Coordinates of C-alpha atoms and ligand atoms in Angstrom, one line a residue:
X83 CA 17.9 12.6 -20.7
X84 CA 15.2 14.4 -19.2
X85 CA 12.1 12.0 -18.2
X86 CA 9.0 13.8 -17.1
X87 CA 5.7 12.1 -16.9
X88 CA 3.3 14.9 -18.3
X89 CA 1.4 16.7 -16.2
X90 CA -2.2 17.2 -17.9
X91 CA -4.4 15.9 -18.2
X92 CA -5.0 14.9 -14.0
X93 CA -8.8 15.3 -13.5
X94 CA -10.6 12.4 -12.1
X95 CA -14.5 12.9 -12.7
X96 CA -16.3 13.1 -9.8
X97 CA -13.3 13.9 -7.8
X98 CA -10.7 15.7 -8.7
X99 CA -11.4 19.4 -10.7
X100 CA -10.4 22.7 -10.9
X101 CA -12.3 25.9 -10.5
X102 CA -11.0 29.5 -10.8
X103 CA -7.3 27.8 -11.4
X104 CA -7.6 26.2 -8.0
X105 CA -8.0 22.0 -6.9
X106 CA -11.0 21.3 -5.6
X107 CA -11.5 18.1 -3.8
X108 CA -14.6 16.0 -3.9
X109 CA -16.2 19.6 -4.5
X110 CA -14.1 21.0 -1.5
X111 CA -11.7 24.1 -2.5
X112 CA -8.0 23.1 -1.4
X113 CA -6.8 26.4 -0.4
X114 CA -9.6 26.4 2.1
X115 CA -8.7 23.1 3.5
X116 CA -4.5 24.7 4.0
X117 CA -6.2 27.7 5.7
X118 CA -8.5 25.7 8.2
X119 CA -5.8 22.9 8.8
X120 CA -2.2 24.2 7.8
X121 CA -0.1 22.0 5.7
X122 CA 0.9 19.4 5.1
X123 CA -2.6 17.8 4.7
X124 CA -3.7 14.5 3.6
X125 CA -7.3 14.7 2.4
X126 CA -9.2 11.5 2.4
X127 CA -12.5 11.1 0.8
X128 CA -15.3 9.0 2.4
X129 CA -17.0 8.7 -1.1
X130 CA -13.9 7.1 -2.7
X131 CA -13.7 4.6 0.2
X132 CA -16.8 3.3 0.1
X133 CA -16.7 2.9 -3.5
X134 CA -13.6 0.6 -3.8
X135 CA -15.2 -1.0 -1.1
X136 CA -18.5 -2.0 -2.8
X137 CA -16.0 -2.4 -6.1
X138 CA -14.3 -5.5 -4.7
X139 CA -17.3 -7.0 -2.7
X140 CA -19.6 -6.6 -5.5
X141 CA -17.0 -7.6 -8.4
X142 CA -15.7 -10.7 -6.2
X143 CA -19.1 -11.8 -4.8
X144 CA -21.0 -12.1 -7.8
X145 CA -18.1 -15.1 -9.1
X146 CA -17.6 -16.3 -5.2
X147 CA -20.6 -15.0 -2.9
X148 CA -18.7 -16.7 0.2
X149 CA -15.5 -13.8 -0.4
X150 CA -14.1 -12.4 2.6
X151 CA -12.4 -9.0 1.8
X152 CA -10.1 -8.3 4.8
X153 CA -8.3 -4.9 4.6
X154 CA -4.7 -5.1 4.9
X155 CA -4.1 -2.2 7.7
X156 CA -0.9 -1.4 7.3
X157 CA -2.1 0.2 4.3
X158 CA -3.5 2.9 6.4
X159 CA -5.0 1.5 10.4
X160 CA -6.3 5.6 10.8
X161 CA -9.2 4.9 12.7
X162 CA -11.6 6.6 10.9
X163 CA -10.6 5.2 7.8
X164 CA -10.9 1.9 9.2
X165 CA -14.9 2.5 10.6
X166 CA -15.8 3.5 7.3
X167 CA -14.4 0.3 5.8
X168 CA -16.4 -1.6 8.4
X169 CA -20.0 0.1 7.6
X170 CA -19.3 -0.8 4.3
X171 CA -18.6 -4.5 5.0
X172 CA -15.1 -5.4 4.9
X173 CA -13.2 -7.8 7.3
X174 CA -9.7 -6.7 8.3
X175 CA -6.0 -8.3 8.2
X176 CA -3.8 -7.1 11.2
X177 CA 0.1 -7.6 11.2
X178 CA 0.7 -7.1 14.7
X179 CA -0.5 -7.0 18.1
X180 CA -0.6 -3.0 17.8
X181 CA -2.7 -3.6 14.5
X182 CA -4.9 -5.6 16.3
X183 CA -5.6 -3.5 18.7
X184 CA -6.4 -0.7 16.5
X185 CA -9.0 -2.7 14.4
X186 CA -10.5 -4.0 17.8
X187 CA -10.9 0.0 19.2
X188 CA -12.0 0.4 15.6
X189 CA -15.4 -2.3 16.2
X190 CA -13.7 -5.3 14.4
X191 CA -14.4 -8.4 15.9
X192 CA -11.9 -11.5 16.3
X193 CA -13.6 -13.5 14.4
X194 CA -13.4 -11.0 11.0
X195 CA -9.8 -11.0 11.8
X196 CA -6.7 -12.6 10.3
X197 CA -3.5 -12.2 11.8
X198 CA 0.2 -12.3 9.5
X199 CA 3.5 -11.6 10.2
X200 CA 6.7 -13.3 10.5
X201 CA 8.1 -12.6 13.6
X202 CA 4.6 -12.8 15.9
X203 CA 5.4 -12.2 19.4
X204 CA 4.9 -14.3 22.0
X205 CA 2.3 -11.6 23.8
X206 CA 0.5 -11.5 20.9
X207 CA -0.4 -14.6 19.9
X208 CA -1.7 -15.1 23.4
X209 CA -3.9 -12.1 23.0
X210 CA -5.0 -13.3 19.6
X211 CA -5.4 -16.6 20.6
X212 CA -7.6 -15.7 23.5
X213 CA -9.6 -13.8 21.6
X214 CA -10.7 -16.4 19.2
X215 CA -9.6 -14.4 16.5
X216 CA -10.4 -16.3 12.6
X217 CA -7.0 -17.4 11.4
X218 CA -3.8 -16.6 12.4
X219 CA -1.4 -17.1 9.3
X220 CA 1.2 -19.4 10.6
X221 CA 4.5 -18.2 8.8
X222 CA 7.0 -20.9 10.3
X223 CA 7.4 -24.0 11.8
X224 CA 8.9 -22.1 15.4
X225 CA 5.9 -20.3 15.1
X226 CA 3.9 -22.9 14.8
X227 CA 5.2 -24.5 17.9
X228 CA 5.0 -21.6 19.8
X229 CA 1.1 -21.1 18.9
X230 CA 1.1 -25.0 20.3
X231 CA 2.7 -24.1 23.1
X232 CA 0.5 -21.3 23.9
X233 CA -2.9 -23.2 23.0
X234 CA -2.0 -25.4 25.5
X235 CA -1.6 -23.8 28.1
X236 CA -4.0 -21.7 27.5
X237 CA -6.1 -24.7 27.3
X238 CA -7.8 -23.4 23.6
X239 CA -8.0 -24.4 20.1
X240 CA -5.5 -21.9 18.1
X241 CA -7.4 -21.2 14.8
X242 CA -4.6 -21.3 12.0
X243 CA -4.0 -21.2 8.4
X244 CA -0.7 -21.7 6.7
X245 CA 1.2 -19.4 5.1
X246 CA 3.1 -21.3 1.7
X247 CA 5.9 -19.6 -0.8
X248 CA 3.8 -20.1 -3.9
X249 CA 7.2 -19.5 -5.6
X250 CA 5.9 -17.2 -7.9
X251 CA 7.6 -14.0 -8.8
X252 CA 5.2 -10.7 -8.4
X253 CA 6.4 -7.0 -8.4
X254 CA 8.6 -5.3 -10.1
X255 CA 11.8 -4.8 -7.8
X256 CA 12.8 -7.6 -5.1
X257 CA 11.9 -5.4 -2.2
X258 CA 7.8 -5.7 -3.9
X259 CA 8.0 -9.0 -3.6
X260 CA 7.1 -11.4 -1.1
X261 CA 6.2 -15.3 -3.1
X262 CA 9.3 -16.5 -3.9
X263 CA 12.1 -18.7 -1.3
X264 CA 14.8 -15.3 -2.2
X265 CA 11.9 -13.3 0.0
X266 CA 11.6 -13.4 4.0
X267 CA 7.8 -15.0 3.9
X268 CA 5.8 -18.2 4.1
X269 CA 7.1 -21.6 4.6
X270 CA 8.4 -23.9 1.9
X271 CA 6.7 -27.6 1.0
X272 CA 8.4 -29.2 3.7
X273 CA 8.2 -27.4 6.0
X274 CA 4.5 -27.6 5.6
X275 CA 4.7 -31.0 5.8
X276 CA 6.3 -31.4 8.7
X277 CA 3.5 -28.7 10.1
X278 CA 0.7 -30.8 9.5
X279 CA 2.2 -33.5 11.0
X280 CA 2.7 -31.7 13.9
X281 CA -1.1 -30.3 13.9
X282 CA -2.6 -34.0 13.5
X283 CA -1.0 -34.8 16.6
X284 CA -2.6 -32.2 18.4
X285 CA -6.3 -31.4 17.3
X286 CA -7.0 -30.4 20.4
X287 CA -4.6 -27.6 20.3
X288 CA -4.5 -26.8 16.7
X289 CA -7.0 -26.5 13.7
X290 CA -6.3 -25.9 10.3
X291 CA -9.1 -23.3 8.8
X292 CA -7.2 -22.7 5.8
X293 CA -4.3 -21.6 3.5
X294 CA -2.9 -18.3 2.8
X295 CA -0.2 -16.7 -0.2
X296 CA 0.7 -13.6 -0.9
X297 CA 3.0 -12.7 -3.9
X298 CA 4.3 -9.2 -3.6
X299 CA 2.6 -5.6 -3.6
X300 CA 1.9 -3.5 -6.8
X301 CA 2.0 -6.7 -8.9
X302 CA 1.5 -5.4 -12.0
X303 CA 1.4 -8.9 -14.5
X304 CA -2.0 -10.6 -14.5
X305 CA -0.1 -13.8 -15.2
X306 CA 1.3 -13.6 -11.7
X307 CA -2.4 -13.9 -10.1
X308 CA -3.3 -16.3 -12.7
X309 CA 0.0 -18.7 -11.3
X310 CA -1.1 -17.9 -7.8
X311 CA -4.8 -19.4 -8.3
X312 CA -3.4 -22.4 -10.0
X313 CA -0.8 -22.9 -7.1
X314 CA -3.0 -22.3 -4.7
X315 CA -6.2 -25.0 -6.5
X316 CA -3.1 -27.7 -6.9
X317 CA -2.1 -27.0 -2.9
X318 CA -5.4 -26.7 -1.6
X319 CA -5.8 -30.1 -2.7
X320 CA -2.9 -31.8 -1.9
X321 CA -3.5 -30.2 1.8
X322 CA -7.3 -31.6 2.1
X323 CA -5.9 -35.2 1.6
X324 CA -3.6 -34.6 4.5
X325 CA -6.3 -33.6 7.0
X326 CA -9.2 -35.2 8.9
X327 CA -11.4 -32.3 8.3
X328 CA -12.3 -30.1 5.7
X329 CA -10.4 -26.7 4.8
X330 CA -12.6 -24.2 5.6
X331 CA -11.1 -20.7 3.4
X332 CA -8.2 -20.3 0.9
X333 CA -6.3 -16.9 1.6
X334 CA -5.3 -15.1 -1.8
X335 CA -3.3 -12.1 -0.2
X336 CA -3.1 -8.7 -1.9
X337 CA -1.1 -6.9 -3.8
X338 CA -3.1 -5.6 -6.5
X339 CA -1.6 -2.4 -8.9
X340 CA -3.0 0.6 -8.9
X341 CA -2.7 3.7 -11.1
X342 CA -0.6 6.5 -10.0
X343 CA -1.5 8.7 -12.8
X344 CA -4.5 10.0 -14.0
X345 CA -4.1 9.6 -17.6
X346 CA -2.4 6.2 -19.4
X347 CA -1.5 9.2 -21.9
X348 CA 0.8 10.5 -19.5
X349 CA 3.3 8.5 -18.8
X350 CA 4.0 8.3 -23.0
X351 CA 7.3 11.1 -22.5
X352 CA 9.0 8.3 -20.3
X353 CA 10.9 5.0 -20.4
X354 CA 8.9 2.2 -20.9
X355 CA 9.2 0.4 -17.3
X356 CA 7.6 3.5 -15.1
X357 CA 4.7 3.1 -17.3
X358 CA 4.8 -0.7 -16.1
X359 CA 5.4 -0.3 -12.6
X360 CA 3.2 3.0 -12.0
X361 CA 0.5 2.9 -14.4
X362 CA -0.8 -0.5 -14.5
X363 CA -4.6 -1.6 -12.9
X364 CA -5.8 -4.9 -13.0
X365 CA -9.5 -4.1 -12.0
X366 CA -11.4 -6.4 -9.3
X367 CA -13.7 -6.8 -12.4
X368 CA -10.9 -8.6 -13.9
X369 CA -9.5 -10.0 -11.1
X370 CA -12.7 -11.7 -10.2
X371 CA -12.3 -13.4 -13.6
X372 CA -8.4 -14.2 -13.6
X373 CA -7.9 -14.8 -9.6
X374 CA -11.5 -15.9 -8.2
X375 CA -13.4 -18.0 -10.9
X376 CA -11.0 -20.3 -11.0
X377 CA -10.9 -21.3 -7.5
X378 CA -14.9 -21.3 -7.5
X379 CA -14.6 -24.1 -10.4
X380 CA -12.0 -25.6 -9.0
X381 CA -12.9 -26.3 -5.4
X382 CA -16.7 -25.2 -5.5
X383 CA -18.7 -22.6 -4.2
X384 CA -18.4 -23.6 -0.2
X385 CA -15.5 -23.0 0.5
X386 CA -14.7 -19.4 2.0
X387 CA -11.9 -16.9 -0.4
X388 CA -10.6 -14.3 1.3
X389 CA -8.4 -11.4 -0.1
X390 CA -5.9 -8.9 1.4
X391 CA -6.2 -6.1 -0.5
X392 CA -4.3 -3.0 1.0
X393 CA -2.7 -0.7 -1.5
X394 CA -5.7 -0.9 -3.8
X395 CA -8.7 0.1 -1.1
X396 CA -6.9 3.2 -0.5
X397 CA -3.8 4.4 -2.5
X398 CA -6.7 6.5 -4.6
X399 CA -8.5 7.9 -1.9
X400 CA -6.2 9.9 -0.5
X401 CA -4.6 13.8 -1.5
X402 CA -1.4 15.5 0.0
X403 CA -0.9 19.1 0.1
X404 CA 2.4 20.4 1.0
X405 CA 3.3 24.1 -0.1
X406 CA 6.4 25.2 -1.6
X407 CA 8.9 27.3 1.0
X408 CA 12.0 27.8 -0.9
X409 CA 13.5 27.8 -4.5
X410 CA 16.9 27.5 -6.2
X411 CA 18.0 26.6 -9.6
X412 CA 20.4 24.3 -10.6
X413 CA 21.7 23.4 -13.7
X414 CA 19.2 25.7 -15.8
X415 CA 16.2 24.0 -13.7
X416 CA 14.0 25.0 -11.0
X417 CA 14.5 23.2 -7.8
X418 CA 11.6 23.7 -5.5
X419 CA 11.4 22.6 -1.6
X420 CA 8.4 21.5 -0.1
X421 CA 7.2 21.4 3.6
X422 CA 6.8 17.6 3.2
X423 CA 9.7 15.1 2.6
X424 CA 10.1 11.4 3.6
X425 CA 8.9 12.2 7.2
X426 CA 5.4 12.9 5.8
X427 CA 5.6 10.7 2.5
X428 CA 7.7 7.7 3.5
X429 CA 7.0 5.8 0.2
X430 CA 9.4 8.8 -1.8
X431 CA 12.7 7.0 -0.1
X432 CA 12.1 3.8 -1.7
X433 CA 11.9 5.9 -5.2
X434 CA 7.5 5.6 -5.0
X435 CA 6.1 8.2 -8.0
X436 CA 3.3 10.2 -7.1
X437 CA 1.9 12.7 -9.6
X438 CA 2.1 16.4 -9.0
X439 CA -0.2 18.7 -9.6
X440 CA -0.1 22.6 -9.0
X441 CA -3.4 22.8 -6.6
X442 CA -2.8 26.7 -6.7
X443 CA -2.4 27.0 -10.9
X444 CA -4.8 23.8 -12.1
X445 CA -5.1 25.5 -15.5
X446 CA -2.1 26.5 -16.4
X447 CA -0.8 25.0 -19.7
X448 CA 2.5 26.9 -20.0
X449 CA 4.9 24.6 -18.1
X450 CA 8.1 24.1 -17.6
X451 CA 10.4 21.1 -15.6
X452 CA 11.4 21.7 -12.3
X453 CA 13.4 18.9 -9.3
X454 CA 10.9 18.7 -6.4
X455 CA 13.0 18.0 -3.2
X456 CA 11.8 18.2 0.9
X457 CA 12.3 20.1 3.9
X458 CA 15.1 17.1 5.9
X459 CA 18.5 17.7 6.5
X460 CA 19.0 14.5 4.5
X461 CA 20.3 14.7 1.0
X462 CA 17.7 11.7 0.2
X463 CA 14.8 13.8 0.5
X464 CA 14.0 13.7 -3.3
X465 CA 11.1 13.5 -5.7
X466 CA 13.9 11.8 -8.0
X467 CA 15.7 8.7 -7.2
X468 CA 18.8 10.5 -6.3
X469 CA 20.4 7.2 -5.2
X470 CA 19.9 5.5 -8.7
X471 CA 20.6 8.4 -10.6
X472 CA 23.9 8.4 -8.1
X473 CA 24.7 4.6 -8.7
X474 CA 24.2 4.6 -12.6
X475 CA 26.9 7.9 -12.9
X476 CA 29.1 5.8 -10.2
X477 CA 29.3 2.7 -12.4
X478 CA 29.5 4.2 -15.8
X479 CA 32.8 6.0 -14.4
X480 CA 33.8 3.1 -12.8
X481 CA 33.7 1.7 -16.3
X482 CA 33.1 3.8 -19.0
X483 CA 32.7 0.4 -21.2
X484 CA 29.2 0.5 -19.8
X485 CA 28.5 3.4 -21.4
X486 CA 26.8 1.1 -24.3
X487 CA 24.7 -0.3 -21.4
X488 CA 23.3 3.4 -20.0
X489 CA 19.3 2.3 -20.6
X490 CA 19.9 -0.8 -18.7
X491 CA 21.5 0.9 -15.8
X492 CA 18.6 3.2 -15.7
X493 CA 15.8 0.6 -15.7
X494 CA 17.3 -1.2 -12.9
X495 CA 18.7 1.7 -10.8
X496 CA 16.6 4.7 -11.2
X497 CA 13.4 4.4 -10.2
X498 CA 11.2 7.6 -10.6
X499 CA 11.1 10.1 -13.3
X500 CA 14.1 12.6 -12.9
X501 CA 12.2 16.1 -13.5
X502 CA 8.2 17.2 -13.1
X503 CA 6.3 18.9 -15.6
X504 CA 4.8 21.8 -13.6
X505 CA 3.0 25.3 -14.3
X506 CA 5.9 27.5 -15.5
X507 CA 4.3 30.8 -13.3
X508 CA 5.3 28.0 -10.4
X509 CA 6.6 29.6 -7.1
X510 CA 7.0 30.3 -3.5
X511 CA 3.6 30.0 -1.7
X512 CA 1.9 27.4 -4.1
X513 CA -0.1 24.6 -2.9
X514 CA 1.3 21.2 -4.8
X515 CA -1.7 18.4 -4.5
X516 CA 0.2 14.8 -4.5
X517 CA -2.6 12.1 -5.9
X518 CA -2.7 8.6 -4.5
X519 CA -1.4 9.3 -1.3
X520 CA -3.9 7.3 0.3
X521 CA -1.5 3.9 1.1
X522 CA 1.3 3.4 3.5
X523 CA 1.6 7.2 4.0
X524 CA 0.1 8.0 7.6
X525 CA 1.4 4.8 8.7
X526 CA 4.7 5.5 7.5
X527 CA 5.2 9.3 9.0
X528 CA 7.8 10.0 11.4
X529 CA 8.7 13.2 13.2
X530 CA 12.9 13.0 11.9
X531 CA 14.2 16.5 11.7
X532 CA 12.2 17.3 14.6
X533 CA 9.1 18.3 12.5
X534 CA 5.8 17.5 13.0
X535 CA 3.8 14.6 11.6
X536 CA 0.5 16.1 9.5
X537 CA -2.5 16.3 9.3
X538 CA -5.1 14.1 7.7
X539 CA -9.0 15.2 7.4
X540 CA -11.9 13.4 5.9
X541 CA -14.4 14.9 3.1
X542 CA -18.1 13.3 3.7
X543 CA -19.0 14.0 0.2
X544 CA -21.5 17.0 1.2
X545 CA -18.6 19.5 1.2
X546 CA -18.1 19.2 4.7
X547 CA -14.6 18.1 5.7
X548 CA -13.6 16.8 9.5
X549 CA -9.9 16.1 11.3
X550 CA -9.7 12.3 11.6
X551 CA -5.2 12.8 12.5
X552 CA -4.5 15.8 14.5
X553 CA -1.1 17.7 13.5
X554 CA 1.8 16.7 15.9
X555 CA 2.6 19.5 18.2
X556 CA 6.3 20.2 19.0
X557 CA 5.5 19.0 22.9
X558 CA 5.0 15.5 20.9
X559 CA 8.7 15.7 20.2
X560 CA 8.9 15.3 24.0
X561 CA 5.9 12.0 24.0
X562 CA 8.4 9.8 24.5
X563 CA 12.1 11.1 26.0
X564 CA 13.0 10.9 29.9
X565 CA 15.2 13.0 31.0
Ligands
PLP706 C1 1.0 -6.0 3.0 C2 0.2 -7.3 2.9 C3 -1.0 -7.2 2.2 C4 -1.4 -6.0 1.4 O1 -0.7 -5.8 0.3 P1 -1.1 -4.7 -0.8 O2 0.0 -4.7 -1.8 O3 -1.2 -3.4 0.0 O4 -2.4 -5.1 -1.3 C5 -1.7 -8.4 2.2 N1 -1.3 -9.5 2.8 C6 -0.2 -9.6 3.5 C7 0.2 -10.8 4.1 C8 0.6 -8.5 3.6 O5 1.8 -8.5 4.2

């Protein structure tokens, strides 16, 4: 069965419009921005920034004025990005000594700083470490006595906060998920007691500032953050009768859904469970109310929160363009090829929906279902889960009793819509506008195939638009080989 999430309507007041048939941008006319910078293109708006940034400081500040909102990075560490997040008063979490130094060239100091990651590197704890940087979230007992190790001889006091496996399930596929014992994070109740045995014996070398969780990305249950808070009140406890000094913050993590559709409408022409995993918002509003009140009346108003929101801050901020080059049909439908696959939009190989929109036919009402594929000699490259839709075929003839069980199979295997609704004068030349491209995109690029990574530029909100990620030349494909 065909599943298509519909296409109209897509606008986003303020934001996203169309004039004369054509997307315009924060006010900005796309096919000017493919003319002036090419394409692919991500275009990033400065005013949607800064508003989820005042969103979460203002929703979780007026339940808990001492919140800490530290960006999570990875989400997207382009530098511009990250200076704009820091006029507008966020802290920053860094998952690596190259993360780290980004957010330092970015004006981040140490101390708004907290440091994750499971395998942390001996170099970069010492750099971290010397730098006085706020909390470094210890994610295993060897870690922890290699930050030991390393205080010492450095002759400091290692600021740390522990990292525990809440044991609470959040996301919607196993790879999403990152609180329970089956995922690679955080350290169990043992193990944490053993830590803090270990830390009481060297005060000198090691401080606890606090406790950290985080569950899983795109967590779409509230019920998940409403576990996490009660975990983390009940722990938070437990730990402050173990020390000799007071816990200073309580680290929520991230992982907060966002919508990627416009429209709760359209995502009514398709199973159930996309609706769930890509259409569901839990607004900081809410959150403040569900996550952050609790912990205020739990633990009172001193102690520090701080959140590691990633995904949310910036999936919505961000637009790719990427024009169609070729066409073909198969089995009665249109298959069109984009100039940007996985290389550009890594999130599309693990089976991540964005919605399309024609940027070159915004009006059009006539459509018509098309397969959206990339540019890589890779037979991956999809806008469908072509591995899913692959493994459910294998299995039903494999064992055609299954047959009975075909929905199941789908909801577990497939995991994006199989077609796109699309203008039906559709063709070679047209602009296609990718919405909430804004997370784990630039950060995820790579130059396979021997083609270039893209663009990103930056609207200011006054029409103007400026590069903040220069296109990749083909003398990059040389950066790195000696020959
Ligand atoms: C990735 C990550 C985050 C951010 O997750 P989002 O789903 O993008 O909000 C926060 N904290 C830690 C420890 C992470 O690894």
């Amino acid at each position: 069965m065909n599943q298509a999430v519909a296409l109209h309507p897509w606008e986003r007041p303020h934001h996203l419009n169309s004039e004369e048939n054509v997307l315009m941008i924060d006010g900005v006319n796309v096919n000017h921005l493919i003319k002036r910078y090419g394409s692919p293109l991500f275009v990033y708006s400065e005013n949607k920034l800064r508003e989820n940034a005042l969103d979460i400081l203002s929703s979780f500040r007026q339940v808990h004025e001492k919140t800490r909102v530290c960006f999570a990075s990875k989400a997207c560490a382009n530098l511009s990005v990250l200076k704009v997040f820091k006029e507008a008063g966020l802290s920053i979490e860094v998952n690596s000594g190259g993360e780290f130094f980004k957010a330092s060239a970015a004006g981040y100091l140490p101390e708004d700083m907290v440091f994750n990651g499971v395998a942390k590197q001996h170099n970069e704890l010492r750099e971290v470490i010397n730098a006085g940087i706020k909390a470094i979230n210890v994610d295993s007992l060897s870690e922890l006595q290699r930050i030991l190790n390393i205080a010492l001889s450095l002759n400091k006091q290692a600021n740390i906060a522990l990292r525990i496996i809440p044991e609470i399930k959040g996301g919607a596929t196993a790879g999403w998920e990152t609180g329970t014992s089956a995922s690679k994070f955080g350290m169990s109740r043992d193990e944490q007691l053993h830590a803090i045995q270990l830390i009481n014996r060297h005060p000198d070398s090691l401080k606890v500032r606090g406790i950290h969780a985080h569950i899983g990305t795109q967590v779409n249950e509230v019920s998940a953050f409403q576990a996490e808070a009660d975990f983390l009140i009940a722990y938070a406890n437990e730990i402050r009768s173990l020390l000799p000094y007071p816990l200073e913050h309580i680290n929520l993590g991230g992982g907060y859904p966002k919508n990627y559709t416009s429209h709760q409408d359209n995502l009514n022409t398709v199973s159930e469970h996309y609706k769930q995993n890509y259409r569901t918002q839990i607004d900081f509003s809410v959150l403040s109310e569900i996550l952050i009140k609790p912990i205020t009346d739990a633990l009172g108003c001193e102690i520090e929160i701080i959140v590691e929101p990633g995904r949310s801050m910036v999936s919505d901020t961000a637009i790719m363009l990427t024009r169609i080059e070729a066409e073909k049909t198969r089995n009665q439908h249109p298959v069109y090829y984009l100039d940007a696959g996985y290389s550009v939009l890594f999130d599309i190989y693990n089976g991540w929906y964005f919605h399309m929109v024609n940027a070159s036919r915004t009006d059009d009402t006539d459509t018509k279902l098309c397969r959206m594929v990339g540019p890589l000699c890779d037979s991956s490259d999809t806008y469908y889960d072509i591995e899913g839709e692959g493994s459910v075929k294998s299995l039903l003839q494999a064992e055609p009793n299954l047959e009975a069980h075909q929905e199941i199979l789908k909801k577990v295997l497939v995991r994006q819509p199989n077609m796109r609704e699309l203008p039906a004068d559709t063709q070679v030349g047209d602009v296609i506008a990718l919405l909430d491209t804004g997370a784990y995109a630039l950060e995820m690029m790579n130059e396979y195939c021997g083609r270039q990574s893209a663009a990103a530029v930056m609207l200011d909100g006054n029409q103007e638009s400026r590069l903040i990620r220069r296109r990749a030349k083909y003398e990059d494909l040389l950066t790195y080989d000696i020959s």
